[in-house]
Tab-separated table of C-alpha atoms in Angstrom:
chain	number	residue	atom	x	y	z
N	3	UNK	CA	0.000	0.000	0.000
N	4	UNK	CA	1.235	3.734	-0.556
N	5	UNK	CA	0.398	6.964	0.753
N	6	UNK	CA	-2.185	7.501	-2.393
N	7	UNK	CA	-3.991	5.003	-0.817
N	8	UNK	CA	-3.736	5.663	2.279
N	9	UNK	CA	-5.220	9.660	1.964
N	10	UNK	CA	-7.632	8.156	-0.249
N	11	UNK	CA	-9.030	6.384	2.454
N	12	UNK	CA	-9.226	9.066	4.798
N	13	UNK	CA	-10.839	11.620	1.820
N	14	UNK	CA	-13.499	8.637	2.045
N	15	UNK	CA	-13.699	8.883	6.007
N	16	UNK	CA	-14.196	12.606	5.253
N	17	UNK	CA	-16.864	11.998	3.035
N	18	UNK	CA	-18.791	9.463	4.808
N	19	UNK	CA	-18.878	11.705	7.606
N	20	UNK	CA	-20.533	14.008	5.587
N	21	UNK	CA	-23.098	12.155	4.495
N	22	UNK	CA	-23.873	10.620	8.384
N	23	UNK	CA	-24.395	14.767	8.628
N	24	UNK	CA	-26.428	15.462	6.225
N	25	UNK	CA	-28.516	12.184	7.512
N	26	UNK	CA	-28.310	13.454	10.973
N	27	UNK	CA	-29.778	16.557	9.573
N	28	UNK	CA	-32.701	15.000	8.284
N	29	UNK	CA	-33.103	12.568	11.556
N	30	UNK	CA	-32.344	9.488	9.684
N	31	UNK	CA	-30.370	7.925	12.509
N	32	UNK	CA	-30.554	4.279	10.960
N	33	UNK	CA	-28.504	5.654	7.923
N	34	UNK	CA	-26.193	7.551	10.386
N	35	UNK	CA	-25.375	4.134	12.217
N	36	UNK	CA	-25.304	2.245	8.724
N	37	UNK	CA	-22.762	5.250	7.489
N	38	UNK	CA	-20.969	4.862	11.052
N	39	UNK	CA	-20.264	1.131	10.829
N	40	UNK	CA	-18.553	1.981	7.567
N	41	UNK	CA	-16.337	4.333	8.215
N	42	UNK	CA	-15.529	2.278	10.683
N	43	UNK	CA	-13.932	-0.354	8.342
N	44	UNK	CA	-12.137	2.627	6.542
N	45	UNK	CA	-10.940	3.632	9.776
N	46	UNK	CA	-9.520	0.471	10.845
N	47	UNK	CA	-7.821	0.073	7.353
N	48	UNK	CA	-6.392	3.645	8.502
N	49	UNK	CA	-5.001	2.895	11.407
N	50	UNK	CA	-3.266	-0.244	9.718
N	51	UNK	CA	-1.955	1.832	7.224
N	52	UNK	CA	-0.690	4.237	9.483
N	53	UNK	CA	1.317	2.185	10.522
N	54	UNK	CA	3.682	1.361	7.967
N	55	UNK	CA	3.185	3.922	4.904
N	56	UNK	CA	5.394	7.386	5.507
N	57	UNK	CA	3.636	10.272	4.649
N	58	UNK	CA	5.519	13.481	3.413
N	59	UNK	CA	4.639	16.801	5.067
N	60	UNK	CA	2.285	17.672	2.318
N	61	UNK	CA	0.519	14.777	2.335
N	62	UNK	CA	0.193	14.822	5.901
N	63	UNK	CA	-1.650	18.194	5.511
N	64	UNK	CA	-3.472	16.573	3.731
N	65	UNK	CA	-4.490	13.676	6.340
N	66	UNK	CA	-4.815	16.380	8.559
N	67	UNK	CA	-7.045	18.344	6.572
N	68	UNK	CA	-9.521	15.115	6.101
N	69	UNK	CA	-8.998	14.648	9.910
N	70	UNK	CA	-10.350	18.065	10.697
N	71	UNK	CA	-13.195	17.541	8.209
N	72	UNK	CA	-14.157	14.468	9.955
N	73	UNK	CA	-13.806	16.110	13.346
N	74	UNK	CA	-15.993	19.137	12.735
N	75	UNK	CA	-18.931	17.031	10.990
N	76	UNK	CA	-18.796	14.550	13.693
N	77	UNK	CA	-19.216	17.662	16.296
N	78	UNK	CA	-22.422	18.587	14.226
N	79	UNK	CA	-23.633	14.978	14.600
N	80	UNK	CA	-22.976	15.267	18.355
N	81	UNK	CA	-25.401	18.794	18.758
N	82	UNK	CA	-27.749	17.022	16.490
N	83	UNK	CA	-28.611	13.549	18.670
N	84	UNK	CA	-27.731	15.303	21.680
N	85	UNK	CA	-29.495	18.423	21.683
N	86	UNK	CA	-29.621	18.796	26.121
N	87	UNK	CA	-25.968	19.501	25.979
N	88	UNK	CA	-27.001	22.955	24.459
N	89	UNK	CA	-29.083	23.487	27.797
N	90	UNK	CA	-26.720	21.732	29.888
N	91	UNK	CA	-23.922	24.134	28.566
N	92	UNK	CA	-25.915	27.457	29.131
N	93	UNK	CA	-25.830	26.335	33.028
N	94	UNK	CA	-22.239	26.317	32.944
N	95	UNK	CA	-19.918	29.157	33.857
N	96	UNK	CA	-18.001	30.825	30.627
N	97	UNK	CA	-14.762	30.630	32.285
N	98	UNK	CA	-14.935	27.047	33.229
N	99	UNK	CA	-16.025	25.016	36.389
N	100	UNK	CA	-14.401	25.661	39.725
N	101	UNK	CA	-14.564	22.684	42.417
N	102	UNK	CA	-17.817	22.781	44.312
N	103	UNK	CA	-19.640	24.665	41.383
N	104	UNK	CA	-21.757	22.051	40.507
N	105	UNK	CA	-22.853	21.331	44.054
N	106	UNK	CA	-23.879	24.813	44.243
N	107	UNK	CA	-26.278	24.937	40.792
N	108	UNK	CA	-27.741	22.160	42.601
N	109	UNK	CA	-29.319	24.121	45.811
């Protein structure tokens, strides 16, 4: 295997999770899992590859670029099926949580 292949495969990670969004978007959750299990394969393969194929730095820009693609659609996902977080997060402090805090928003 070679480092074509390799970012190939992670393009397709980056596409997939694209379409789980644009599922998620439209509340079809059963294509979101079938899309998940997937990229899961493609994932795996990956990791594998990873392993033993060197990447130069501009191809690594490019993994990295397809990494941050995958990373911000997967955060949409996550507001998507888990809309409370939203409330959850307005409770919260903007500069962070201090110990005891959460004891305190409970009284």
């Amino acid at each position: 295997m070679n480092a074509d292949h390799l970012l190939g495969r992670c393009e397709e990670i980056a596409n997939i999770s694209a379409w789980m969004l644009a599922a998620a978007r439209d509340g079809n959750w059963k294509e979101v899992d079938s899309l998940k299990m997937r990229a899961g394969i493609a994932i795996n393969e990956v990791r594998e590859l990873s392993s033993v194929v060197t990447l130069s730095a501009d191809e690594r820009k490019r993994k990295l670029a397809s990494i941050q693609q995958i990373l911000a659609n997967d955060g949409q996902i996550q507001e998507l099926s888990q809309p409370w977080l939203k409330r959850v997060a307005r409770w919260l402090p903007a500069g962070g949580v201090s110990p005891g805090s959460f004891e305190k928003m409970l009284r």
